Amino acid sequence: MIPSNVIATIPRRATASAVKEPTLSIQYLSISDNPISSWNDVDSLVTWFPELYELSISFEPLASGIPPGATRNFVIARLPVLRKLNGTEVTERERTDAELFYLSWIGRSGQLSENDMEALHPRWKELAAKYNTSTEKLKQAAENLGSHMISVKVVKLHGAITRQQPVSISDTGTTLRVLPTMSTKVFGMKLKKALRLSSQVDPKALWILFTSESGETVPLRAFDTDPLHDLTWSGVEEGSLIGLEL
């Protein structure tokens, strides 16, 4: 664990026969609170730690120049054997979504040479082969992935919530774009950041809401309490109104 050590760069491991450096059999690494801001440094982790299963890293320095909320997806896609990121399990379904999202982003990178593409995205060819795609198909894949994302609106609810009993909503709500295959735990992390909450979101505090013909907002059902279940388990779909009990 080497958090808060002002580590700003991670060089790639030398692989030339004359200066080949050994890999390290480390499965857990914490480099959080270090100013690592280049994706090249994240890619370098694979060269040093090929068995890296768990990682803690600060997302904020890496967020520049990529889609909002995509940092976790990009870290997962760049580290092929990662099983836990910042304390949250990486499910097989989340990995598939993350890798496809990453491929779609590569497809929007413009007309780069093959060498430049591989330098910027070391897993590009590996992932293209894994998902049976090519550089010509990447833009189409981006459009297809975008069509899988949904918009949901989240509002804060104050006081105890009872199913089918109308609630009062004081704020205008926050609209988020999410993948329905996102786990409830990751969705909670996204909510914590978007709403600037001081604590983690408990799945028990989330409700599916609907607006009655009279205009009242009514809790329809509570979220599934398993944090690893994806949003579809709780009935989240395009246009869902979600209440967060505070």
PDB file of N, CA and C in Angstrom, residues 31-39 56-66 68-72 75 193:
ATOM      1  N   ILE A  31      -2.999   2.888  -4.368  1.00  0.00           N
ATOM      2  CA  ILE A  31      -2.261   4.099  -4.751  1.00  0.00           C
ATOM      3  C   ILE A  31      -3.214   5.298  -4.740  1.00  0.00           C
ATOM      4  N   SER A  32      -4.214   5.233  -3.872  1.00  0.00           N
ATOM      5  CA  SER A  32      -5.178   6.328  -3.770  1.00  0.00           C
ATOM      6  C   SER A  32      -4.503   7.572  -3.204  1.00  0.00           C
ATOM      7  N   ASP A  33      -5.108   8.725  -3.474  1.00  0.00           N
ATOM      8  CA  ASP A  33      -4.591  10.023  -3.011  1.00  0.00           C
ATOM      9  C   ASP A  33      -3.213  10.337  -3.559  1.00  0.00           C
ATOM     10  N   ASN A  34      -2.897   9.765  -4.713  1.00  0.00           N
ATOM     11  CA  ASN A  34      -1.701  10.141  -5.464  1.00  0.00           C
ATOM     12  C   ASN A  34      -2.152  10.842  -6.749  1.00  0.00           C
ATOM     13  N   PRO A  35      -1.396  11.847  -7.220  1.00  0.00           N
ATOM     14  CA  PRO A  35      -1.829  12.629  -8.398  1.00  0.00           C
ATOM     15  C   PRO A  35      -1.573  11.931  -9.728  1.00  0.00           C
ATOM     16  N   ILE A  36      -2.043  10.696  -9.871  1.00  0.00           N
ATOM     17  CA  ILE A  36      -1.884   9.955 -11.125  1.00  0.00           C
ATOM     18  C   ILE A  36      -2.995  10.394 -12.072  1.00  0.00           C
ATOM     19  N   SER A  37      -2.616  11.068 -13.157  1.00  0.00           N
ATOM     20  CA  SER A  37      -3.616  11.680 -14.033  1.00  0.00           C
ATOM     21  C   SER A  37      -3.540  11.201 -15.477  1.00  0.00           C
ATOM     22  N   SER A  38      -2.576  10.342 -15.794  1.00  0.00           N
ATOM     23  CA  SER A  38      -2.428   9.857 -17.167  1.00  0.00           C
ATOM     24  C   SER A  38      -2.854   8.398 -17.260  1.00  0.00           C
ATOM     25  N   TRP A  39      -3.612   8.085 -18.319  1.00  0.00           N
ATOM     26  CA  TRP A  39      -4.023   6.699 -18.526  1.00  0.00           C
ATOM     27  C   TRP A  39      -2.843   5.811 -18.889  1.00  0.00           C
ATOM     28  N   SER A  56      -6.950   0.184  -5.396  1.00  0.00           N
ATOM     29  CA  SER A  56      -7.556   1.426  -4.910  1.00  0.00           C
ATOM     30  C   SER A  56      -6.815   2.577  -5.567  1.00  0.00           C
ATOM     31  N   ILE A  57      -7.552   3.456  -6.235  1.00  0.00           N
ATOM     32  CA  ILE A  57      -6.949   4.554  -6.981  1.00  0.00           C
ATOM     33  C   ILE A  57      -7.920   5.727  -6.996  1.00  0.00           C
ATOM     34  N   SER A  58      -7.401   6.940  -6.993  1.00  0.00           N
ATOM     35  CA  SER A  58      -8.251   8.132  -7.040  1.00  0.00           C
ATOM     36  C   SER A  58      -8.733   8.367  -8.463  1.00  0.00           C
ATOM     37  N   PHE A  59     -10.046   8.509  -8.624  1.00  0.00           N
ATOM     38  CA  PHE A  59     -10.626   8.705  -9.955  1.00  0.00           C
ATOM     39  C   PHE A  59     -10.487  10.141 -10.466  1.00  0.00           C
ATOM     40  N   GLU A  60     -10.557  11.115  -9.557  1.00  0.00           N
ATOM     41  CA  GLU A  60     -10.662  12.508  -9.983  1.00  0.00           C
ATOM     42  C   GLU A  60      -9.542  12.957 -10.928  1.00  0.00           C
ATOM     43  N   PRO A  61      -8.257  12.647 -10.648  1.00  0.00           N
ATOM     44  CA  PRO A  61      -7.203  13.119 -11.559  1.00  0.00           C
ATOM     45  C   PRO A  61      -7.285  12.503 -12.955  1.00  0.00           C
ATOM     46  N   LEU A  62      -7.972  11.363 -13.086  1.00  0.00           N
ATOM     47  CA  LEU A  62      -8.065  10.667 -14.374  1.00  0.00           C
ATOM     48  C   LEU A  62      -9.293  11.078 -15.183  1.00  0.00           C
ATOM     49  N   ALA A  63     -10.154  11.897 -14.607  1.00  0.00           N
ATOM     50  CA  ALA A  63     -11.464  12.154 -15.214  1.00  0.00           C
ATOM     51  C   ALA A  63     -11.437  13.131 -16.379  1.00  0.00           C
ATOM     52  N   SER A  64     -10.345  13.851 -16.548  1.00  0.00           N
ATOM     53  CA  SER A  64     -10.299  14.869 -17.603  1.00  0.00           C
ATOM     54  C   SER A  64     -10.267  14.235 -18.993  1.00  0.00           C
ATOM     55  N   GLY A  65     -11.091  14.755 -19.890  1.00  0.00           N
ATOM     56  CA  GLY A  65     -11.042  14.335 -21.290  1.00  0.00           C
ATOM     57  C   GLY A  65     -11.787  13.065 -21.630  1.00  0.00           C
ATOM     58  N   ILE A  66     -12.548  12.517 -20.678  1.00  0.00           N
ATOM     59  CA  ILE A  66     -13.330  11.309 -20.950  1.00  0.00           C
ATOM     60  C   ILE A  66     -14.777  11.574 -20.555  1.00  0.00           C
ATOM     61  N   PRO A  68     -18.259  11.873 -18.643  1.00  0.00           N
ATOM     62  CA  PRO A  68     -18.551  11.943 -17.207  1.00  0.00           C
ATOM     63  C   PRO A  68     -18.948  10.582 -16.650  1.00  0.00           C
ATOM     64  N   GLY A  69     -18.352  10.222 -15.526  1.00  0.00           N
ATOM     65  CA  GLY A  69     -18.688   8.962 -14.878  1.00  0.00           C
ATOM     66  C   GLY A  69     -18.056   7.728 -15.486  1.00  0.00           C
ATOM     67  N   ALA A  70     -17.148   7.917 -16.471  1.00  0.00           N
ATOM     68  CA  ALA A  70     -16.586   6.765 -17.188  1.00  0.00           C
ATOM     69  C   ALA A  70     -15.278   6.261 -16.591  1.00  0.00           C
ATOM     70  N   THR A  71     -14.762   6.929 -15.567  1.00  0.00           N
ATOM     71  CA  THR A  71     -13.436   6.577 -15.056  1.00  0.00           C
ATOM     72  C   THR A  71     -13.375   5.132 -14.578  1.00  0.00           C
ATOM     73  N   ARG A  72     -14.360   4.693 -13.824  1.00  0.00           N
ATOM     74  CA  ARG A  72     -14.356   3.309 -13.340  1.00  0.00           C
ATOM     75  C   ARG A  72     -14.358   2.338 -14.511  1.00  0.00           C
ATOM     76  N   VAL A  75     -10.833   2.158 -16.081  1.00  0.00           N
ATOM     77  CA  VAL A  75      -9.851   1.435 -15.264  1.00  0.00           C
ATOM     78  C   VAL A  75     -10.074  -0.069 -15.390  1.00  0.00           C
ATOM     79  N   LYS A 193     -21.494  10.800  -5.552  1.00  0.00           N
ATOM     80  CA  LYS A 193     -20.694  11.839  -6.193  1.00  0.00           C
ATOM     81  C   LYS A 193     -21.577  12.909  -6.825  1.00  0.00           C
TER      82      LYS A 193
END
